[in-house]
Amino acid sequence: MSEPTIDLAGCPIIDAHSHGWRTDELLALEPAGFLDRITMMGMCLISSELLDAPLEGHLRSLTDSTPLASMMRRRLAARLGVEPTREAVGTARLAALREDPQGYLGGLWQHAGLAGAIVDEGYPQPTIPTAELQAAANLPIHRVARIEPWIVALRDGAASFDEMEDAFVATAERAPDEGAVAFKSIIAYRTGLDVQPWSREDARAAFDRWRADGWRESREHAKPVRDVLLRRTFEVAATAGGLPIHIHCGGGDPAIVLAHARPQDLFALLSERLHQPVVLIHSGQPWLDEGAYVASILPHVYLEMSITMPWASLAIDTKLEALLGIAPPSKVLYGSDEATEPEVLWLSALVGREALQRVLGRAVARGWLEHDEARDVGAGVLGGNAARLHGITL
Ligand SMILES: [Zn+2]
């Protein structure tokens, strides 16, 4: 008996969390390392700058038995018309990227039904201007303005916390007019998600101590400043037409403050802001059930499913069932967190659509949803929910 599925072939995909790339940098990378760079291990070692020569060989041996790498190797080989080997795929995709990057990538997006990407401009640094990325990617790009690079850029020139805060707020206020569809914070990578209600005096004193400490990240000095500036971002977003705030929530690369990265750490702040849309980027994975629970009780907390998608591979279906079963499905957004190689946007969209078709097919078979309801849920998760939340026309 074949598995029940819901056909979502015609539903456009908006990737709600991804990152840009510079084609010339991709062309300079070793072709045979392509599959290593798309694994969770490879991506994290690169983004946290921990990949050294001894780790590179070990990484390669881990890649060879990783389901996602195997899937990419075989499906991209079929797409490129080459043998499904590490070397052949790495060489052929490099040649395609060199000869006609827009044509090659545009073909992938069309094949996967990818209609646009909501891109966190904070990685890689320096920021890639949206227009530049959109031209290189041959895909509609929607900008997410990350607040942490502003703090780095502004703190040295500020004589006091008040001066820095004013400059920060002015920068944030300009973002919607400069095309941003959301704000983003990675405070979980800096001082943790447990944002506290500091006084102005706390923030002023902490700013001076932080400077004296050489801007070293610490929960004693940096945290009060970062917490207050994130709160100011909420205020700016609320007045700027209700722009959503994306907050990295859950694990990440080894630079994460893992002790304070859980959805429950963010709960106090989210509870104060019941009417304001916040997207938990990664849904709190590996505490995904906890993220889904928070979104099930706080009305404007959304869940974005990258990291699960595509890296959980074998486990994607059960994770999706948890998200869609626990939280209202109209607050669940498809996303990939592609951050190294653009082909991840494509593969993740393919496997994401397929997993959703299976999960929703089972939901109908078990009597939880009617067929048309399941199809609407699928269309929303793939693109409709992200489009509605960010004011994007599909
Ligand atoms: Zn990301």
Tab-separated table of C-alpha atoms and ligand atoms in Angstrom:
chain	number	residue	atom	x	y	z
A	1	MET	CA	0.000	0.000	0.000
A	2	SER	CA	1.441	3.392	-0.930
A	3	GLU	CA	1.814	6.155	1.625
A	4	PRO	CA	-0.998	8.765	1.675
A	5	THR	CA	0.191	12.206	0.530
A	6	ILE	CA	-1.271	15.637	-0.158
A	7	ASP	CA	-0.213	17.147	-3.472
A	8	LEU	CA	1.491	20.499	-2.814
A	9	ALA	CA	3.237	20.686	-6.202
A	10	GLY	CA	1.684	24.007	-7.162
A	11	CYS	CA	2.387	25.815	-3.871
A	12	PRO	CA	5.167	28.428	-4.089
A	13	ILE	CA	7.841	28.281	-1.402
A	14	ILE	CA	9.161	31.273	0.529
A	15	ASP	CA	12.281	30.395	2.492
A	16	ALA	CA	11.726	32.313	5.744
A	17	HIS	CA	15.308	32.116	7.001
A	18	SER	CA	18.436	31.938	4.887
A	19	HIS	CA	21.697	33.750	4.187
A	20	GLY	CA	23.419	35.263	1.187
A	21	TRP	CA	26.617	34.322	-0.602
A	22	ARG	CA	29.182	35.896	-2.882
A	23	THR	CA	29.588	33.894	-6.088
A	24	ASP	CA	33.294	34.748	-6.423
A	25	GLU	CA	33.902	33.294	-2.951
A	26	LEU	CA	32.040	30.083	-3.869
A	27	LEU	CA	34.157	29.731	-7.013
A	28	ALA	CA	37.353	29.870	-4.938
A	29	LEU	CA	36.395	26.881	-2.744
A	30	GLU	CA	37.676	23.337	-3.285
A	31	PRO	CA	35.102	21.473	-5.452
A	32	ALA	CA	35.433	18.105	-3.649
A	33	GLY	CA	34.652	19.801	-0.316
A	34	PHE	CA	31.174	20.843	-1.490
A	35	LEU	CA	29.388	17.977	0.286
A	36	ASP	CA	31.310	18.636	3.527
A	37	ARG	CA	30.301	22.292	3.474
A	38	ILE	CA	26.586	21.451	3.279
A	39	THR	CA	26.510	19.164	6.341
A	40	MET	CA	25.588	20.601	9.745
A	41	MET	CA	29.065	19.767	11.005
A	42	GLY	CA	30.789	21.404	8.045
A	43	MET	CA	28.574	24.468	8.021
A	44	CYS	CA	29.050	25.076	11.756
A	45	LEU	CA	32.811	24.596	11.662
A	46	ILE	CA	32.994	27.149	8.847
A	47	SER	CA	30.624	29.750	10.346
A	48	SER	CA	32.355	29.586	13.757
A	49	GLU	CA	35.814	29.622	12.072
A	50	LEU	CA	36.914	26.394	13.771
A	51	LEU	CA	37.749	24.333	10.666
A	52	ASP	CA	41.477	23.486	10.653
A	53	ALA	CA	43.510	20.953	8.673
A	54	PRO	CA	43.225	18.049	11.178
A	55	LEU	CA	39.457	18.505	11.428
A	56	GLU	CA	39.037	18.686	7.648
A	57	GLY	CA	39.952	15.013	7.090
A	58	HIS	CA	37.734	13.889	9.931
A	59	LEU	CA	34.861	16.009	8.603
A	60	ARG	CA	35.147	14.282	5.211
A	61	SER	CA	34.827	10.827	6.762
A	62	LEU	CA	31.734	11.945	8.694
A	63	THR	CA	30.129	13.421	5.561
A	64	ASP	CA	30.301	10.150	3.649
A	65	SER	CA	27.717	8.455	5.887
A	66	THR	CA	25.495	11.535	6.426
A	67	PRO	CA	22.003	11.104	4.864
A	68	LEU	CA	21.724	14.744	3.770
A	69	ALA	CA	25.072	14.586	1.935
A	70	SER	CA	24.038	11.351	0.235
A	71	MET	CA	20.716	12.870	-0.850
A	72	MET	CA	22.445	16.006	-2.196
A	73	ARG	CA	25.082	13.947	-4.025
A	74	ARG	CA	22.528	11.804	-5.853
A	75	ARG	CA	19.873	14.398	-6.609
A	76	LEU	CA	22.284	17.096	-7.746
A	77	ALA	CA	24.105	14.523	-9.917
A	78	ALA	CA	20.801	13.685	-11.620
A	79	ARG	CA	20.085	17.376	-12.131
A	80	LEU	CA	23.563	18.031	-13.580
A	81	GLY	CA	23.667	14.814	-15.620
A	82	VAL	CA	26.874	13.455	-14.052
A	83	GLU	CA	27.961	10.379	-12.066
A	84	PRO	CA	26.783	10.524	-8.430
A	85	THR	CA	30.251	10.828	-6.908
A	86	ARG	CA	31.632	13.499	-4.579
A	87	GLU	CA	34.188	14.607	-7.186
A	88	ALA	CA	31.867	14.633	-10.216
A	89	VAL	CA	29.144	16.587	-8.439
A	90	GLY	CA	31.598	19.066	-6.890
A	91	THR	CA	33.238	19.706	-10.270
A	92	ALA	CA	30.015	19.943	-12.300
A	93	ARG	CA	28.243	22.373	-9.960
A	94	LEU	CA	31.362	24.555	-9.840
A	95	ALA	CA	31.436	24.636	-13.643
A	96	ALA	CA	27.731	25.530	-13.768
A	97	LEU	CA	28.232	28.311	-11.232
A	98	ARG	CA	31.196	29.661	-13.168
A	99	GLU	CA	29.631	29.548	-16.636
A	100	ASP	CA	26.136	30.869	-15.962
A	101	PRO	CA	25.381	31.374	-12.257
A	102	GLN	CA	22.020	33.078	-12.778
A	103	GLY	CA	20.854	30.469	-15.286
A	104	TYR	CA	22.023	27.542	-13.139
A	105	LEU	CA	20.504	28.887	-9.917
A	106	GLY	CA	17.319	30.107	-11.594
A	107	GLY	CA	16.820	26.579	-12.936
A	108	LEU	CA	17.165	25.136	-9.443
A	109	TRP	CA	14.615	27.574	-7.992
A	110	GLN	CA	12.136	26.784	-10.736
A	111	HIS	CA	12.626	23.047	-10.221
A	112	ALA	CA	11.976	23.352	-6.473
A	113	GLY	CA	9.164	25.925	-6.752
A	114	LEU	CA	11.134	28.453	-4.706
A	115	ALA	CA	9.562	31.895	-5.126
A	116	GLY	CA	11.680	33.975	-2.763
A	117	ALA	CA	14.003	34.038	0.216
A	118	ILE	CA	13.845	36.063	3.413
A	119	VAL	CA	17.540	36.675	4.028
A	120	ASP	CA	19.238	37.452	7.329
A	121	GLU	CA	21.873	39.995	6.287
A	122	GLY	CA	23.962	39.458	9.442
A	123	TYR	CA	25.859	36.480	8.036
A	124	PRO	CA	28.135	36.508	6.162
A	125	GLN	CA	29.866	39.736	7.117
A	126	PRO	CA	30.401	42.249	5.673
A	127	THR	CA	26.716	42.451	4.768
A	128	ILE	CA	25.861	41.731	1.129
A	129	PRO	CA	23.564	44.493	-0.182
A	130	THR	CA	20.121	43.065	-1.008
A	131	ALA	CA	20.166	44.312	-4.621
A	132	GLU	CA	23.556	42.685	-5.200
A	133	LEU	CA	22.403	39.358	-3.754
A	134	GLN	CA	19.132	39.443	-5.662
A	135	ALA	CA	20.967	39.947	-8.955
A	136	ALA	CA	23.492	37.180	-8.209
A	137	ALA	CA	20.854	34.780	-6.911
A	138	ASN	CA	18.272	35.421	-9.634
A	139	LEU	CA	15.604	35.185	-6.905
A	140	PRO	CA	13.403	37.734	-5.067
A	141	ILE	CA	15.267	38.547	-1.818
A	142	HIS	CA	13.560	40.063	1.233
A	143	ARG	CA	15.893	41.741	3.681
A	144	VAL	CA	16.040	40.981	7.411
A	145	ALA	CA	17.945	43.676	9.313
A	146	ARG	CA	20.160	42.187	12.027
A	147	ILE	CA	20.778	44.361	15.068
A	148	GLU	CA	24.096	42.964	16.370
A	149	PRO	CA	26.340	44.389	13.588
A	150	TRP	CA	24.848	47.833	14.379
A	151	ILE	CA	25.962	47.499	18.002
A	152	VAL	CA	29.518	46.685	16.917
A	153	ALA	CA	29.550	49.559	14.421
A	154	LEU	CA	28.161	52.132	16.861
A	155	ARG	CA	29.671	51.361	20.266
A	156	ASP	CA	33.230	52.636	19.617
A	157	GLY	CA	32.100	56.041	18.434
A	158	ALA	CA	29.611	56.579	21.269
A	159	ALA	CA	30.701	58.599	24.299
A	160	SER	CA	28.018	57.052	26.494
A	161	PHE	CA	25.215	54.514	26.527
A	162	ASP	CA	22.688	57.243	25.754
A	163	GLU	CA	24.582	58.299	22.655
A	164	MET	CA	24.861	54.710	21.457
A	165	GLU	CA	21.183	54.047	22.141
A	166	ASP	CA	20.125	57.128	20.141
A	167	ALA	CA	22.258	56.091	17.176
A	168	PHE	CA	20.993	52.514	17.424
A	169	VAL	CA	17.337	53.557	17.477
A	170	ALA	CA	17.870	55.901	14.505
A	171	THR	CA	19.425	53.026	12.521
A	172	ALA	CA	16.577	50.694	13.436
A	173	GLU	CA	13.985	53.303	12.506
A	174	ARG	CA	15.474	53.640	9.023
A	175	ALA	CA	15.402	49.878	8.340
A	176	PRO	CA	11.763	49.557	7.191
A	177	ASP	CA	12.266	52.378	4.670
A	178	GLU	CA	15.433	50.628	3.525
A	179	GLY	CA	13.484	47.535	2.556
A	180	ALA	CA	13.647	45.445	5.728
A	181	VAL	CA	10.689	43.087	6.215
A	182	ALA	CA	11.816	42.043	9.710
A	183	PHE	CA	14.412	42.645	12.407
A	184	LYS	CA	16.722	39.874	13.590
A	185	SER	CA	18.621	39.285	16.797
A	186	ILE	CA	21.210	36.617	17.582
A	187	ILE	CA	21.452	37.600	21.243
A	188	ALA	CA	21.539	33.848	21.997
A	189	TYR	CA	25.068	33.918	20.506
A	190	ARG	CA	26.129	36.889	22.613
A	191	THR	CA	24.688	36.993	26.122
A	192	GLY	CA	21.714	34.614	26.103
A	193	LEU	CA	17.955	34.764	25.539
A	194	ASP	CA	16.998	35.523	29.145
A	195	VAL	CA	16.441	39.237	28.498
A	196	GLN	CA	15.997	41.103	31.805
A	197	PRO	CA	14.161	44.342	32.710
A	198	TRP	CA	17.246	46.510	33.392
A	199	SER	CA	16.987	50.138	34.499
A	200	ARG	CA	18.601	52.935	32.489
A	201	GLU	CA	21.191	53.293	35.254
A	202	ASP	CA	22.052	49.584	34.908
A	203	ALA	CA	22.554	49.993	31.156
A	204	ARG	CA	24.656	53.159	31.472
A	205	ALA	CA	26.973	51.638	34.071
A	206	ALA	CA	27.211	48.345	32.144
A	207	PHE	CA	28.138	50.205	28.933
A	208	ASP	CA	31.091	51.895	30.683
A	209	ARG	CA	32.231	48.600	32.228
A	210	TRP	CA	31.859	46.823	28.865
A	211	ARG	CA	34.078	49.408	27.139
A	212	ALA	CA	36.672	49.188	29.919
A	213	ASP	CA	36.653	45.406	29.446
A	214	GLY	CA	37.569	45.826	25.748
A	215	TRP	CA	34.053	44.903	24.504
A	216	ARG	CA	34.528	41.306	25.644
A	217	GLU	CA	31.175	39.473	25.632
A	218	SER	CA	30.057	38.806	29.171
A	219	ARG	CA	26.847	38.518	31.085
A	220	GLU	CA	28.119	41.072	33.638
A	221	HIS	CA	28.959	43.919	31.241
A	222	ALA	CA	27.560	43.296	27.744
A	223	LYS	CA	24.266	41.749	28.747
A	224	PRO	CA	22.453	44.779	30.227
A	225	VAL	CA	23.359	46.828	27.117
A	226	ARG	CA	22.291	44.140	24.649
A	227	ASP	CA	19.080	43.404	26.565
A	228	VAL	CA	18.033	47.073	26.592
A	229	LEU	CA	18.797	47.474	22.869
A	230	LEU	CA	16.730	44.392	22.004
A	231	ARG	CA	13.854	45.870	23.993
A	232	ARG	CA	14.258	49.125	22.062
A	233	THR	CA	14.070	47.085	18.838
A	234	PHE	CA	10.686	45.757	19.964
A	235	GLU	CA	9.515	49.347	20.476
A	236	VAL	CA	10.742	50.449	17.044
A	237	ALA	CA	9.175	47.401	15.380
A	238	ALA	CA	5.844	48.076	17.072
A	239	THR	CA	5.714	51.616	15.725
A	240	ALA	CA	7.101	50.638	12.301
A	241	GLY	CA	3.876	48.977	11.193
A	242	GLY	CA	4.316	45.865	13.307
A	243	LEU	CA	7.414	44.458	11.606
A	244	PRO	CA	8.113	40.954	12.964
A	245	ILE	CA	11.235	40.287	15.007
A	246	HIS	CA	13.218	37.150	14.192
A	247	ILE	CA	15.093	35.776	17.182
A	248	HIS	CA	17.588	32.954	16.908
A	249	CYS	CA	16.256	30.409	19.376
A	250	GLY	CA	17.872	27.072	20.128
A	251	GLY	CA	21.212	25.551	19.223
A	252	GLY	CA	23.527	26.814	16.541
A	253	ASP	CA	27.197	26.563	15.802
A	254	PRO	CA	29.666	26.011	18.688
A	255	ALA	CA	29.747	29.770	19.461
A	256	ILE	CA	26.204	29.628	20.915
A	257	VAL	CA	25.570	30.418	24.621
A	258	LEU	CA	23.923	27.004	24.941
A	259	ALA	CA	23.028	27.423	28.618
A	260	HIS	CA	20.669	30.311	27.743
A	261	ALA	CA	19.428	29.432	24.253
A	262	ARG	CA	16.148	27.650	25.036
A	263	PRO	CA	12.663	28.960	24.238
A	264	GLN	CA	11.967	29.066	27.980
A	265	ASP	CA	14.802	31.590	28.421
A	266	LEU	CA	12.938	33.985	26.131
A	267	PHE	CA	9.553	33.314	27.696
A	268	ALA	CA	9.409	36.316	30.057
A	269	LEU	CA	10.079	38.807	27.249
A	270	LEU	CA	7.629	37.092	24.882
A	271	SER	CA	4.945	37.115	27.569
A	272	GLU	CA	5.336	40.881	27.954
A	273	ARG	CA	4.830	41.383	24.210
A	274	LEU	CA	1.665	39.400	23.547
A	275	HIS	CA	0.549	41.525	20.583
A	276	GLN	CA	3.830	41.668	18.731
A	277	PRO	CA	4.893	39.102	16.100
A	278	VAL	CA	8.103	37.259	16.982
A	279	VAL	CA	9.532	34.409	14.923
A	280	LEU	CA	11.501	31.770	16.824
A	281	ILE	CA	14.159	31.030	14.227
A	282	HIS	CA	14.834	27.251	14.279
A	283	SER	CA	11.726	26.761	16.485
A	284	GLY	CA	14.046	26.292	19.475
A	285	GLN	CA	15.578	23.106	18.058
A	286	PRO	CA	16.912	20.931	19.819
A	287	TRP	CA	14.151	22.040	22.221
A	288	LEU	CA	11.656	22.049	19.388
A	289	ASP	CA	8.763	20.734	21.473
A	290	GLU	CA	9.367	23.561	23.934
A	291	GLY	CA	9.287	26.121	21.099
A	292	ALA	CA	6.067	24.589	19.769
A	293	TYR	CA	4.543	24.738	23.242
A	294	VAL	CA	5.425	28.456	23.564
A	295	ALA	CA	3.837	29.133	20.164
A	296	SER	CA	0.765	27.174	21.252
A	297	ILE	CA	0.058	29.526	24.175
A	298	LEU	CA	1.428	32.922	23.035
A	299	PRO	CA	-0.700	34.247	20.148
A	300	HIS	CA	1.933	36.040	18.057
A	301	VAL	CA	4.892	33.700	18.499
A	302	TYR	CA	5.731	32.014	15.172
A	303	LEU	CA	7.904	28.982	14.461
A	304	GLU	CA	10.462	28.826	11.673
A	305	MET	CA	11.665	25.302	10.954
A	306	SER	CA	15.216	25.645	9.615
A	307	ILE	CA	18.007	23.455	10.989
A	308	THR	CA	15.357	20.743	11.328
A	309	MET	CA	14.933	21.456	7.613
A	310	PRO	CA	16.934	20.000	5.918
A	311	TRP	CA	19.535	18.753	8.409
A	312	ALA	CA	17.310	16.512	10.534
A	313	SER	CA	16.958	14.332	7.383
A	314	LEU	CA	15.437	11.064	8.668
A	315	ALA	CA	13.765	12.893	11.563
A	316	ILE	CA	12.153	15.702	9.532
A	317	ASP	CA	8.722	14.052	9.398
A	318	THR	CA	8.405	13.482	13.147
A	319	LYS	CA	9.653	17.013	13.921
A	320	LEU	CA	7.132	18.457	11.457
A	321	GLU	CA	4.371	16.415	13.083
A	322	ALA	CA	5.326	17.910	16.455
A	323	LEU	CA	5.303	21.496	15.135
A	324	LEU	CA	2.012	21.172	13.244
A	325	GLY	CA	0.329	19.108	15.941
A	326	ILE	CA	1.291	21.309	18.898
A	327	ALA	CA	1.208	24.891	17.523
A	328	PRO	CA	-1.395	26.500	15.231
A	329	PRO	CA	-0.137	25.532	11.744
A	330	SER	CA	-0.769	29.026	10.359
A	331	LYS	CA	2.155	30.197	12.560
A	332	VAL	CA	4.611	27.627	11.167
A	333	LEU	CA	7.004	28.846	8.464
A	334	TYR	CA	9.200	26.831	6.133
A	335	GLY	CA	12.885	27.880	6.186
A	336	SER	CA	16.259	26.301	5.404
A	337	ASP	CA	19.017	28.397	7.054
A	338	GLU	CA	21.120	27.903	3.949
A	339	ALA	CA	24.378	29.610	4.927
A	340	THR	CA	27.165	28.128	2.837
A	341	GLU	CA	26.148	26.926	-0.638
A	342	PRO	CA	23.040	28.035	-2.565
A	343	GLU	CA	22.147	24.460	-3.572
A	344	VAL	CA	20.984	23.962	0.035
A	345	LEU	CA	18.075	26.345	-0.704
A	346	TRP	CA	17.061	23.997	-3.531
A	347	LEU	CA	17.504	20.631	-1.798
A	348	SER	CA	15.847	21.841	1.389
A	349	ALA	CA	12.833	23.101	-0.590
A	350	LEU	CA	12.532	19.727	-2.345
A	351	VAL	CA	12.747	17.605	0.805
A	352	GLY	CA	10.633	20.099	2.772
A	353	ARG	CA	7.773	19.907	0.305
A	354	GLU	CA	7.991	16.102	0.156
A	355	ALA	CA	7.987	15.751	3.963
A	356	LEU	CA	5.034	18.100	4.319
A	357	GLN	CA	3.103	16.127	1.677
A	358	ARG	CA	3.668	12.909	3.653
A	359	VAL	CA	2.898	14.414	7.065
A	360	LEU	CA	-0.307	16.054	5.858
A	361	GLY	CA	-1.301	12.900	3.992
A	362	ARG	CA	-1.041	10.956	7.251
A	363	ALA	CA	-2.989	13.700	9.068
A	364	VAL	CA	-5.865	13.182	6.630
A	365	ALA	CA	-5.588	9.372	6.746
A	366	ARG	CA	-5.847	9.493	10.543
A	367	GLY	CA	-8.844	11.804	10.456
A	368	TRP	CA	-7.187	14.926	11.917
A	369	LEU	CA	-7.787	17.110	8.859
A	370	GLU	CA	-9.957	17.109	5.771
A	371	HIS	CA	-8.165	16.990	2.426
A	372	ASP	CA	-8.709	20.666	1.559
A	373	GLU	CA	-7.748	21.793	5.059
A	374	ALA	CA	-4.514	19.823	4.790
A	375	ARG	CA	-3.741	21.388	1.443
A	376	ASP	CA	-4.314	24.889	2.873
A	377	VAL	CA	-2.045	24.090	5.824
A	378	GLY	CA	0.648	22.903	3.409
A	379	ALA	CA	0.362	25.981	1.182
A	380	GLY	CA	0.594	28.203	4.264
A	381	VAL	CA	3.632	26.486	5.747
A	382	LEU	CA	5.516	26.485	2.437
A	383	GLY	CA	4.959	30.142	1.638
A	384	GLY	CA	1.613	31.701	2.488
A	385	ASN	CA	2.277	32.183	6.211
A	386	ALA	CA	5.663	33.846	5.673
A	387	ALA	CA	4.262	36.036	2.895
A	388	ARG	CA	1.353	37.232	5.045
A	389	LEU	CA	3.533	37.917	8.086
A	390	HIS	CA	6.186	39.852	6.143
A	391	GLY	CA	3.950	41.702	3.692
A	392	ILE	CA	5.285	39.808	0.700
A	393	THR	CA	3.134	39.290	-2.390
A	394	LEU	CA	3.306	35.695	-3.582
B	1	ZN	ZN	20.743	31.490	10.062
